[in-house]
């Protein structure tokens, strides 16, 4: 459901947030839950305002109990500079709040339990979000840096599975804490986080190919508009499946594929478009060597 608009950005609240808010209410932790919500909202808006500064068209934001998902019409995933800066904007926002609040505490201007929670939650959001797994900001930076060398889809899946693994560990740790004492804020937070990581990681994996295909379409439009684009070469054996080649494609470079003879001499040059059309017509496991013979 849409809750509000901030800087013209539509903000939606996922139903799980209200479930967690109710549980925190039963435990007498409503204030802490609302504080986390406000800090997460600011964290995510920092991402979106940075995206807007880059010229991307921001559509909206969906908030979960301890995180959020941004939606843009333009594609930024996999672009080294843009995705890295946008990802780091969120932790930077929390660090600014942290040092500001800590300065007020040192001066004796703001001394309360709320101030302690404010500093603690901002530190947690800043540091935790820098872990190199998806859907965290650190994972998005790693994807931006690795996508060129390893391919967008492969990098996304690896980092998302790492995030799901982290979610399992967090859930097990929360259950362990719960089994040793009263069910309170700490165990609940770890269990909710674990579920969030598992669901968000699954969403990243399922959306990777769709996002990638959108990137390729956008890249072709950008190439036609600008008339030029950086390129990269892949040298492959004729029996290589097309899907393995496509997984090496990246958002900001146009790929040229050279087929090799057994003695590693150059035999045939295919374009990224040739491979994509071949995969759609012949299937993902079709050997690139057979595609090269059909095109020649």
PDB file of C-alpha atoms in Angstrom:
ATOM      1  CA  UNK A   1       0.000   0.000   0.000  1.00  0.00           C
ATOM      2  CA  UNK A   2       1.174   3.567  -0.717  1.00  0.00           C
ATOM      3  CA  UNK A   3       1.809   5.476   2.498  1.00  0.00           C
ATOM      4  CA  UNK A   4       3.267   8.826   1.451  1.00  0.00           C
ATOM      5  CA  UNK A   5       5.289  10.754  -1.084  1.00  0.00           C
ATOM      6  CA  UNK A   6       8.700  12.159  -0.201  1.00  0.00           C
ATOM      7  CA  UNK A   7      10.466  14.499  -2.677  1.00  0.00           C
ATOM      8  CA  UNK A   8       7.916  13.294  -5.228  1.00  0.00           C
ATOM      9  CA  UNK A   9       8.884   9.639  -4.655  1.00  0.00           C
ATOM     10  CA  UNK A  10       6.041   7.193  -3.962  1.00  0.00           C
ATOM     11  CA  UNK A  11       6.753   5.153  -0.809  1.00  0.00           C
ATOM     12  CA  UNK A  12       5.018   1.803  -0.287  1.00  0.00           C
ATOM     13  CA  UNK A  13       5.015  -0.302   2.856  1.00  0.00           C
ATOM     14  CA  UNK A  14       5.279  -4.081   2.545  1.00  0.00           C
ATOM     15  CA  UNK A  15       2.695  -5.948   4.700  1.00  0.00           C
ATOM     16  CA  UNK A  16       5.491  -7.700   6.621  1.00  0.00           C
ATOM     17  CA  UNK A  17       6.406  -4.358   8.179  1.00  0.00           C
ATOM     18  CA  UNK A  18       3.059  -4.143   9.955  1.00  0.00           C
ATOM     19  CA  UNK A  19       3.444  -7.739  11.145  1.00  0.00           C
ATOM     20  CA  UNK A  20       6.850  -6.964  12.662  1.00  0.00           C
ATOM     21  CA  UNK A  21       5.506  -3.705  14.140  1.00  0.00           C
ATOM     22  CA  UNK A  22       2.725  -5.687  15.863  1.00  0.00           C
ATOM     23  CA  UNK A  23       5.234  -8.170  17.302  1.00  0.00           C
ATOM     24  CA  UNK A  24       7.461  -5.356  18.538  1.00  0.00           C
ATOM     25  CA  UNK A  25       4.367  -3.739  20.071  1.00  0.00           C
ATOM     26  CA  UNK A  26       3.640  -6.886  22.063  1.00  0.00           C
ATOM     27  CA  UNK A  27       7.228  -6.780  23.338  1.00  0.00           C
ATOM     28  CA  UNK A  28       6.909  -3.097  24.240  1.00  0.00           C
ATOM     29  CA  UNK A  29       9.367  -1.975  21.542  1.00  0.00           C
ATOM     30  CA  UNK A  30       7.161   0.186  19.312  1.00  0.00           C
ATOM     31  CA  UNK A  31       9.434   3.238  19.676  1.00  0.00           C
ATOM     32  CA  UNK A  32      12.480   1.238  18.570  1.00  0.00           C
ATOM     33  CA  UNK A  33      10.555  -0.213  15.605  1.00  0.00           C
ATOM     34  CA  UNK A  34       9.421   3.226  14.436  1.00  0.00           C
ATOM     35  CA  UNK A  35      12.950   4.605  14.833  1.00  0.00           C
ATOM     36  CA  UNK A  36      14.345   1.806  12.669  1.00  0.00           C
ATOM     37  CA  UNK A  37      11.616   2.460  10.109  1.00  0.00           C
ATOM     38  CA  UNK A  38      12.502   6.177   9.949  1.00  0.00           C
ATOM     39  CA  UNK A  39      16.224   5.455   9.587  1.00  0.00           C
ATOM     40  CA  UNK A  40      15.634   2.843   6.881  1.00  0.00           C
ATOM     41  CA  UNK A  41      13.400   5.312   5.037  1.00  0.00           C
ATOM     42  CA  UNK A  42      16.133   7.960   5.145  1.00  0.00           C
ATOM     43  CA  UNK A  43      18.737   5.387   4.094  1.00  0.00           C
ATOM     44  CA  UNK A  44      16.712   4.353   1.040  1.00  0.00           C
ATOM     45  CA  UNK A  45      15.846   7.930   0.094  1.00  0.00           C
ATOM     46  CA  UNK A  46      19.576   8.695   0.062  1.00  0.00           C
ATOM     47  CA  UNK A  47      19.939   5.995  -2.613  1.00  0.00           C
ATOM     48  CA  UNK A  48      17.067   7.372  -4.665  1.00  0.00           C
ATOM     49  CA  UNK A  49      18.096  11.013  -4.456  1.00  0.00           C
ATOM     50  CA  UNK A  50      21.574  10.013  -5.620  1.00  0.00           C
ATOM     51  CA  UNK A  51      19.978   8.147  -8.529  1.00  0.00           C
ATOM     52  CA  UNK A  52      17.977  11.250  -9.365  1.00  0.00           C
ATOM     53  CA  UNK A  53      21.177  13.325  -9.282  1.00  0.00           C
ATOM     54  CA  UNK A  54      22.621  10.976 -11.912  1.00  0.00           C
ATOM     55  CA  UNK A  55      19.576  11.620 -14.080  1.00  0.00           C
ATOM     56  CA  UNK A  56      17.798   8.303 -13.521  1.00  0.00           C
ATOM     57  CA  UNK A  57      14.001   8.449 -13.401  1.00  0.00           C
ATOM     58  CA  UNK A  58      12.967   7.302  -9.916  1.00  0.00           C
ATOM     59  CA  UNK A  59       9.570   5.583  -9.792  1.00  0.00           C
ATOM     60  CA  UNK A  60       9.154   4.590  -6.158  1.00  0.00           C
ATOM     61  CA  UNK A  61      10.338   2.831  -3.049  1.00  0.00           C
ATOM     62  CA  UNK A  62       9.020  -0.223  -1.201  1.00  0.00           C
ATOM     63  CA  UNK A  63       9.971  -0.578   2.449  1.00  0.00           C
ATOM     64  CA  UNK A  64      10.427  -3.868   4.309  1.00  0.00           C
ATOM     65  CA  UNK A  65      11.008  -4.243   8.081  1.00  0.00           C
ATOM     66  CA  UNK A  66      14.796  -3.687   7.866  1.00  0.00           C
ATOM     67  CA  UNK A  67      15.411  -2.675   4.269  1.00  0.00           C
ATOM     68  CA  UNK A  68      13.897  -1.464   1.047  1.00  0.00           C
ATOM     69  CA  UNK A  69      13.748  -1.853  -2.720  1.00  0.00           C
ATOM     70  CA  UNK A  70      14.107   1.063  -5.126  1.00  0.00           C
ATOM     71  CA  UNK A  71      12.455   1.214  -8.527  1.00  0.00           C
ATOM     72  CA  UNK A  72      13.792   3.220 -11.461  1.00  0.00           C
ATOM     73  CA  UNK A  73      12.683   3.370 -15.091  1.00  0.00           C
ATOM     74  CA  UNK A  74      16.311   3.634 -16.173  1.00  0.00           C
ATOM     75  CA  UNK A  75      18.813   0.846 -15.530  1.00  0.00           C
ATOM     76  CA  UNK A  76      21.800   1.394 -13.263  1.00  0.00           C
ATOM     77  CA  UNK A  77      22.559  -2.187 -12.159  1.00  0.00           C
ATOM     78  CA  UNK A  78      26.024  -3.334 -13.122  1.00  0.00           C
ATOM     79  CA  UNK A  79      27.377   0.106 -13.993  1.00  0.00           C
ATOM     80  CA  UNK A  80      30.578   0.547 -12.016  1.00  0.00           C
ATOM     81  CA  UNK A  81      30.458   4.203 -11.034  1.00  0.00           C
ATOM     82  CA  UNK A  82      26.717   4.815 -10.851  1.00  0.00           C
ATOM     83  CA  UNK A  83      25.731   1.694  -8.916  1.00  0.00           C
ATOM     84  CA  UNK A  84      28.699   2.004  -6.542  1.00  0.00           C
ATOM     85  CA  UNK A  85      28.032   5.640  -5.642  1.00  0.00           C
ATOM     86  CA  UNK A  86      24.296   5.043  -5.307  1.00  0.00           C
ATOM     87  CA  UNK A  87      24.899   2.034  -3.056  1.00  0.00           C
ATOM     88  CA  UNK A  88      27.345   3.890  -0.797  1.00  0.00           C
ATOM     89  CA  UNK A  89      24.984   6.864  -0.399  1.00  0.00           C
ATOM     90  CA  UNK A  90      22.820   4.918   2.076  1.00  0.00           C
ATOM     91  CA  UNK A  91      25.583   3.978   4.552  1.00  0.00           C
ATOM     92  CA  UNK A  92      27.027   7.489   4.179  1.00  0.00           C
ATOM     93  CA  UNK A  93      23.665   8.935   5.276  1.00  0.00           C
ATOM     94  CA  UNK A  94      23.652   6.771   8.412  1.00  0.00           C
ATOM     95  CA  UNK A  95      27.264   7.647   9.232  1.00  0.00           C
ATOM     96  CA  UNK A  96      26.479  11.378   9.036  1.00  0.00           C
ATOM     97  CA  UNK A  97      23.575  10.894  11.461  1.00  0.00           C
ATOM     98  CA  UNK A  98      25.737   8.709  13.711  1.00  0.00           C
ATOM     99  CA  UNK A  99      28.567  11.236  14.071  1.00  0.00           C
ATOM    100  CA  UNK A 100      26.124  14.116  14.484  1.00  0.00           C
ATOM    101  CA  UNK A 101      24.231  12.321  17.260  1.00  0.00           C
ATOM    102  CA  UNK A 102      27.443  11.167  18.920  1.00  0.00           C
ATOM    103  CA  UNK A 103      28.737  14.740  18.903  1.00  0.00           C
ATOM    104  CA  UNK A 104      25.547  15.903  20.641  1.00  0.00           C
ATOM    105  CA  UNK A 105      25.966  13.141  23.224  1.00  0.00           C
ATOM    106  CA  UNK A 106      29.578  14.127  23.923  1.00  0.00           C
ATOM    107  CA  UNK A 107      28.456  17.733  24.435  1.00  0.00           C
ATOM    108  CA  UNK A 108      25.730  16.591  26.825  1.00  0.00           C
ATOM    109  CA  UNK A 109      23.038  18.126  24.589  1.00  0.00           C
ATOM    110  CA  UNK A 110      21.281  14.845  23.860  1.00  0.00           C
ATOM    111  CA  UNK A 111      21.587  12.239  26.584  1.00  0.00           C
ATOM    112  CA  UNK A 112      18.822   9.638  26.732  1.00  0.00           C
ATOM    113  CA  UNK A 113      18.054   6.013  25.926  1.00  0.00           C
ATOM    114  CA  UNK A 114      16.654   7.181  22.575  1.00  0.00           C
ATOM    115  CA  UNK A 115      19.991   8.838  21.775  1.00  0.00           C
ATOM    116  CA  UNK A 116      21.787   5.582  22.552  1.00  0.00           C
ATOM    117  CA  UNK A 117      19.411   3.653  20.283  1.00  0.00           C
ATOM    118  CA  UNK A 118      19.778   6.299  17.566  1.00  0.00           C
ATOM    119  CA  UNK A 119      23.563   5.943  17.523  1.00  0.00           C
ATOM    120  CA  UNK A 120      23.448   2.153  17.775  1.00  0.00           C
ATOM    121  CA  UNK A 121      20.931   1.691  14.949  1.00  0.00           C
ATOM    122  CA  UNK A 122      22.774   4.061  12.607  1.00  0.00           C
ATOM    123  CA  UNK A 123      26.056   2.274  13.257  1.00  0.00           C
ATOM    124  CA  UNK A 124      24.390  -1.054  12.631  1.00  0.00           C
ATOM    125  CA  UNK A 125      22.706   0.106   9.407  1.00  0.00           C
ATOM    126  CA  UNK A 126      25.929   1.639   8.054  1.00  0.00           C
ATOM    127  CA  UNK A 127      28.284  -1.236   8.860  1.00  0.00           C
ATOM    128  CA  UNK A 128      25.888  -4.105   8.204  1.00  0.00           C
ATOM    129  CA  UNK A 129      24.862  -2.735   4.802  1.00  0.00           C
ATOM    130  CA  UNK A 130      28.481  -2.781   3.654  1.00  0.00           C
ATOM    131  CA  UNK A 131      28.686  -6.594   3.840  1.00  0.00           C
ATOM    132  CA  UNK A 132      29.479  -7.880   0.308  1.00  0.00           C
ATOM    133  CA  UNK A 133      26.261  -9.837  -0.325  1.00  0.00           C
ATOM    134  CA  UNK A 134      22.994  -9.023  -2.083  1.00  0.00           C
ATOM    135  CA  UNK A 135      20.645  -7.337  -1.398  1.00  0.00           C
ATOM    136  CA  UNK A 136      22.947  -5.221   0.803  1.00  0.00           C
ATOM    137  CA  UNK A 137      24.734  -2.131  -0.494  1.00  0.00           C
ATOM    138  CA  UNK A 138      28.127  -3.822  -0.224  1.00  0.00           C
ATOM    139  CA  UNK A 139      26.840  -6.546  -2.533  1.00  0.00           C
ATOM    140  CA  UNK A 140      25.741  -3.957  -5.074  1.00  0.00           C
ATOM    141  CA  UNK A 141      29.200  -2.394  -5.034  1.00  0.00           C
ATOM    142  CA  UNK A 142      30.777  -5.831  -5.528  1.00  0.00           C
ATOM    143  CA  UNK A 143      28.420  -6.556  -8.425  1.00  0.00           C
ATOM    144  CA  UNK A 144      29.294  -3.274 -10.089  1.00  0.00           C
ATOM    145  CA  UNK A 145      32.993  -4.123  -9.801  1.00  0.00           C
ATOM    146  CA  UNK A 146      32.738  -7.788 -10.825  1.00  0.00           C
ATOM    147  CA  UNK A 147      30.034  -7.664 -13.518  1.00  0.00           C
ATOM    148  CA  UNK A 148      32.485  -6.686 -16.236  1.00  0.00           C
ATOM    149  CA  UNK A 149      34.823  -9.611 -15.542  1.00  0.00           C
ATOM    150  CA  UNK A 150      32.341 -12.312 -14.470  1.00  0.00           C
ATOM    151  CA  UNK A 151      29.082 -11.290 -16.153  1.00  0.00           C
ATOM    152  CA  UNK A 152      26.062  -9.621 -14.607  1.00  0.00           C
ATOM    153  CA  UNK A 153      23.846 -12.703 -14.176  1.00  0.00           C
ATOM    154  CA  UNK A 154      26.573 -14.934 -12.734  1.00  0.00           C
ATOM    155  CA  UNK A 155      27.737 -12.223 -10.319  1.00  0.00           C
ATOM    156  CA  UNK A 156      24.181 -11.453  -9.205  1.00  0.00           C
ATOM    157  CA  UNK A 157      23.394 -15.110  -8.529  1.00  0.00           C
ATOM    158  CA  UNK A 158      26.612 -15.681  -6.578  1.00  0.00           C
ATOM    159  CA  UNK A 159      26.123 -12.625  -4.361  1.00  0.00           C
ATOM    160  CA  UNK A 160      22.405 -13.357  -3.881  1.00  0.00           C
ATOM    161  CA  UNK A 161      23.087 -16.954  -2.820  1.00  0.00           C
ATOM    162  CA  UNK A 162      25.683 -15.591  -0.401  1.00  0.00           C
ATOM    163  CA  UNK A 163      22.963 -13.318   0.983  1.00  0.00           C
ATOM    164  CA  UNK A 164      20.568 -16.242   1.368  1.00  0.00           C
ATOM    165  CA  UNK A 165      23.271 -18.178   3.199  1.00  0.00           C
ATOM    166  CA  UNK A 166      23.771 -15.229   5.530  1.00  0.00           C
ATOM    167  CA  UNK A 167      20.007 -15.197   6.105  1.00  0.00           C
ATOM    168  CA  UNK A 168      20.062 -18.841   7.189  1.00  0.00           C
ATOM    169  CA  UNK A 169      22.910 -18.166   9.632  1.00  0.00           C
ATOM    170  CA  UNK A 170      21.115 -15.145  11.098  1.00  0.00           C
ATOM    171  CA  UNK A 171      17.894 -17.115  11.570  1.00  0.00           C
ATOM    172  CA  UNK A 172      19.691 -20.004  13.254  1.00  0.00           C
ATOM    173  CA  UNK A 173      21.532 -17.574  15.529  1.00  0.00           C
ATOM    174  CA  UNK A 174      18.260 -15.881  16.477  1.00  0.00           C
ATOM    175  CA  UNK A 175      16.655 -19.233  17.276  1.00  0.00           C
ATOM    176  CA  UNK A 176      19.699 -20.167  19.363  1.00  0.00           C
ATOM    177  CA  UNK A 177      19.427 -16.934  21.366  1.00  0.00           C
ATOM    178  CA  UNK A 178      15.696 -17.487  21.799  1.00  0.00           C
ATOM    179  CA  UNK A 179      16.268 -21.000  23.128  1.00  0.00           C
ATOM    180  CA  UNK A 180      18.640 -19.655  25.789  1.00  0.00           C
ATOM    181  CA  UNK A 181      16.464 -16.895  27.176  1.00  0.00           C
ATOM    182  CA  UNK A 182      13.486 -14.628  26.787  1.00  0.00           C
ATOM    183  CA  UNK A 183      12.202 -13.845  23.307  1.00  0.00           C
ATOM    184  CA  UNK A 184      13.222 -10.184  23.046  1.00  0.00           C
ATOM    185  CA  UNK A 185      14.502  -7.577  20.584  1.00  0.00           C
ATOM    186  CA  UNK A 186      17.811  -9.287  19.773  1.00  0.00           C
ATOM    187  CA  UNK A 187      16.592 -12.773  18.730  1.00  0.00           C
ATOM    188  CA  UNK A 188      13.557 -11.287  16.966  1.00  0.00           C
ATOM    189  CA  UNK A 189      15.766  -8.960  14.935  1.00  0.00           C
ATOM    190  CA  UNK A 190      18.035 -11.797  13.790  1.00  0.00           C
ATOM    191  CA  UNK A 191      15.092 -14.026  12.824  1.00  0.00           C
ATOM    192  CA  UNK A 192      13.320 -11.260  10.879  1.00  0.00           C
ATOM    193  CA  UNK A 193      16.589 -10.316   9.166  1.00  0.00           C
ATOM    194  CA  UNK A 194      17.178 -13.934   8.210  1.00  0.00           C
ATOM    195  CA  UNK A 195      13.774 -14.150   6.569  1.00  0.00           C
ATOM    196  CA  UNK A 196      14.337 -10.843   4.795  1.00  0.00           C
ATOM    197  CA  UNK A 197      17.680 -12.006   3.384  1.00  0.00           C
ATOM    198  CA  UNK A 198      16.209 -15.275   2.137  1.00  0.00           C
ATOM    199  CA  UNK A 199      13.241 -13.606   0.405  1.00  0.00           C
ATOM    200  CA  UNK A 200      15.277 -10.710  -0.998  1.00  0.00           C
ATOM    201  CA  UNK A 201      18.023 -13.056  -2.229  1.00  0.00           C
ATOM    202  CA  UNK A 202      15.445 -15.230  -3.985  1.00  0.00           C
ATOM    203  CA  UNK A 203      13.969 -12.133  -5.611  1.00  0.00           C
ATOM    204  CA  UNK A 204      17.406 -11.006  -6.836  1.00  0.00           C
ATOM    205  CA  UNK A 205      18.045 -14.441  -8.383  1.00  0.00           C
ATOM    206  CA  UNK A 206      14.658 -14.685 -10.103  1.00  0.00           C
ATOM    207  CA  UNK A 207      14.890 -11.137 -11.462  1.00  0.00           C
ATOM    208  CA  UNK A 208      18.526 -11.381 -12.638  1.00  0.00           C
ATOM    209  CA  UNK A 209      17.767 -12.614 -16.149  1.00  0.00           C
ATOM    210  CA  UNK A 210      14.861 -10.176 -16.626  1.00  0.00           C
ATOM    211  CA  UNK A 211      17.002  -7.246 -15.490  1.00  0.00           C
ATOM    212  CA  UNK A 212      19.815  -8.441 -17.716  1.00  0.00           C
ATOM    213  CA  UNK A 213      17.570  -8.621 -20.801  1.00  0.00           C
ATOM    214  CA  UNK A 214      16.313  -5.118 -20.049  1.00  0.00           C
ATOM    215  CA  UNK A 215      19.931  -4.006 -19.847  1.00  0.00           C
ATOM    216  CA  UNK A 216      20.726  -5.468 -23.244  1.00  0.00           C
ATOM    217  CA  UNK A 217      17.714  -3.741 -24.806  1.00  0.00           C
ATOM    218  CA  UNK A 218      18.714  -0.465 -23.170  1.00  0.00           C
ATOM    219  CA  UNK A 219      22.300  -0.943 -24.312  1.00  0.00           C
ATOM    220  CA  UNK A 220      21.221  -1.380 -27.942  1.00  0.00           C
ATOM    221  CA  UNK A 221      19.137   1.808 -27.724  1.00  0.00           C
ATOM    222  CA  UNK A 222      22.076   3.679 -26.198  1.00  0.00           C
ATOM    223  CA  UNK A 223      24.401   2.388 -28.927  1.00  0.00           C
ATOM    224  CA  UNK A 224      22.025   3.560 -31.651  1.00  0.00           C
ATOM    225  CA  UNK A 225      21.603   6.948 -29.965  1.00  0.00           C
ATOM    226  CA  UNK A 226      25.273   7.675 -29.292  1.00  0.00           C
ATOM    227  CA  UNK A 227      26.714   5.870 -32.281  1.00  0.00           C
ATOM    228  CA  UNK A 228      29.516   4.342 -30.213  1.00  0.00           C
ATOM    229  CA  UNK A 229      30.104   2.155 -27.180  1.00  0.00           C
ATOM    230  CA  UNK A 230      33.059   0.514 -25.509  1.00  0.00           C
ATOM    231  CA  UNK A 231      33.486  -3.113 -26.531  1.00  0.00           C
ATOM    232  CA  UNK A 232      35.174  -6.240 -25.241  1.00  0.00           C
ATOM    233  CA  UNK A 233      36.293  -9.514 -26.820  1.00  0.00           C
ATOM    234  CA  UNK A 234      35.532 -13.080 -25.842  1.00  0.00           C
ATOM    235  CA  UNK A 235      37.411 -15.962 -27.431  1.00  0.00           C
ATOM    236  CA  UNK A 236      35.476 -19.224 -27.215  1.00  0.00           C
ATOM    237  CA  UNK A 237      35.601 -22.827 -28.401  1.00  0.00           C
ATOM    238  CA  UNK A 238      32.949 -23.942 -30.941  1.00  0.00           C
ATOM    239  CA  UNK A 239      31.285 -26.331 -28.474  1.00  0.00           C
ATOM    240  CA  UNK A 240      30.604 -23.572 -25.901  1.00  0.00           C
ATOM    241  CA  UNK A 241      26.847 -23.245 -25.136  1.00  0.00           C
ATOM    242  CA  UNK A 242      25.345 -19.871 -25.963  1.00  0.00           C
ATOM    243  CA  UNK A 243      24.141 -19.391 -22.388  1.00  0.00           C
ATOM    244  CA  UNK A 244      27.715 -19.417 -21.069  1.00  0.00           C
ATOM    245  CA  UNK A 245      28.607 -16.630 -23.489  1.00  0.00           C
ATOM    246  CA  UNK A 246      25.533 -14.530 -22.685  1.00  0.00           C
ATOM    247  CA  UNK A 247      26.326 -14.733 -18.968  1.00  0.00           C
ATOM    248  CA  UNK A 248      29.587 -12.899 -19.724  1.00  0.00           C
ATOM    249  CA  UNK A 249      27.802  -9.911 -21.287  1.00  0.00           C
ATOM    250  CA  UNK A 250      27.882  -6.665 -19.306  1.00  0.00           C
ATOM    251  CA  UNK A 251      25.642  -3.563 -19.301  1.00  0.00           C
ATOM    252  CA  UNK A 252      28.223  -1.010 -20.401  1.00  0.00           C
ATOM    253  CA  UNK A 253      30.227  -2.858 -23.071  1.00  0.00           C
ATOM    254  CA  UNK A 254      29.252  -4.365 -26.416  1.00  0.00           C
ATOM    255  CA  UNK A 255      30.676  -7.874 -26.751  1.00  0.00           C
ATOM    256  CA  UNK A 256      32.347  -9.374 -29.822  1.00  0.00           C
ATOM    257  CA  UNK A 257      32.891 -13.144 -29.859  1.00  0.00           C
ATOM    258  CA  UNK A 258      35.714 -14.833 -31.743  1.00  0.00           C
ATOM    259  CA  UNK A 259      35.427 -18.572 -32.468  1.00  0.00           C
ATOM    260  CA  UNK A 260      38.632 -20.591 -32.467  1.00  0.00           C
ATOM    261  CA  UNK A 261      39.899 -23.505 -34.473  1.00  0.00           C
ATOM    262  CA  UNK A 262      41.497 -26.417 -32.682  1.00  0.00           C
ATOM    263  CA  UNK A 263      44.896 -24.826 -33.119  1.00  0.00           C
ATOM    264  CA  UNK A 264      43.481 -21.600 -31.587  1.00  0.00           C
ATOM    265  CA  UNK A 265      43.495 -19.621 -34.787  1.00  0.00           C
ATOM    266  CA  UNK A 266      40.666 -17.116 -35.304  1.00  0.00           C
ATOM    267  CA  UNK A 267      37.881 -18.592 -37.400  1.00  0.00           C
ATOM    268  CA  UNK A 268      34.732 -16.475 -37.136  1.00  0.00           C
ATOM    269  CA  UNK A 269      33.606 -13.252 -35.467  1.00  0.00           C
ATOM    270  CA  UNK A 270      30.094 -13.037 -33.999  1.00  0.00           C
ATOM    271  CA  UNK A 271      28.413 -10.038 -32.415  1.00  0.00           C
ATOM    272  CA  UNK A 272      26.472  -9.877 -29.189  1.00  0.00           C
ATOM    273  CA  UNK A 273      23.283  -9.515 -31.232  1.00  0.00           C
ATOM    274  CA  UNK A 274      24.096 -12.683 -33.213  1.00  0.00           C
ATOM    275  CA  UNK A 275      24.455 -14.697 -30.016  1.00  0.00           C
ATOM    276  CA  UNK A 276      21.272 -13.329 -28.441  1.00  0.00           C
ATOM    277  CA  UNK A 277      19.192 -14.018 -31.539  1.00  0.00           C
ATOM    278  CA  UNK A 278      20.727 -17.480 -31.791  1.00  0.00           C
ATOM    279  CA  UNK A 279      19.861 -18.256 -28.183  1.00  0.00           C
ATOM    280  CA  UNK A 280      16.258 -17.140 -28.676  1.00  0.00           C
ATOM    281  CA  UNK A 281      15.887 -19.183 -31.883  1.00  0.00           C
ATOM    282  CA  UNK A 282      17.884 -22.314 -31.018  1.00  0.00           C
ATOM    283  CA  UNK A 283      17.881 -22.502 -27.217  1.00  0.00           C
ATOM    284  CA  UNK A 284      20.342 -21.700 -24.452  1.00  0.00           C
ATOM    285  CA  UNK A 285      22.410 -24.910 -24.890  1.00  0.00           C
ATOM    286  CA  UNK A 286      22.994 -24.481 -28.627  1.00  0.00           C
ATOM    287  CA  UNK A 287      26.758 -24.619 -29.451  1.00  0.00           C
ATOM    288  CA  UNK A 288      28.176 -21.348 -30.677  1.00  0.00           C
ATOM    289  CA  UNK A 289      30.164 -23.163 -33.386  1.00  0.00           C
ATOM    290  CA  UNK A 290      26.992 -24.347 -35.087  1.00  0.00           C
ATOM    291  CA  UNK A 291      25.592 -20.828 -34.872  1.00  0.00           C
ATOM    292  CA  UNK A 292      28.722 -19.494 -36.557  1.00  0.00           C
ATOM    293  CA  UNK A 293      28.303 -21.947 -39.460  1.00  0.00           C
ATOM    294  CA  UNK A 294      24.690 -20.925 -39.953  1.00  0.00           C
ATOM    295  CA  UNK A 295      25.542 -17.217 -40.042  1.00  0.00           C
ATOM    296  CA  UNK A 296      28.477 -17.585 -42.440  1.00  0.00           C
TER     297      UNK A 296
END
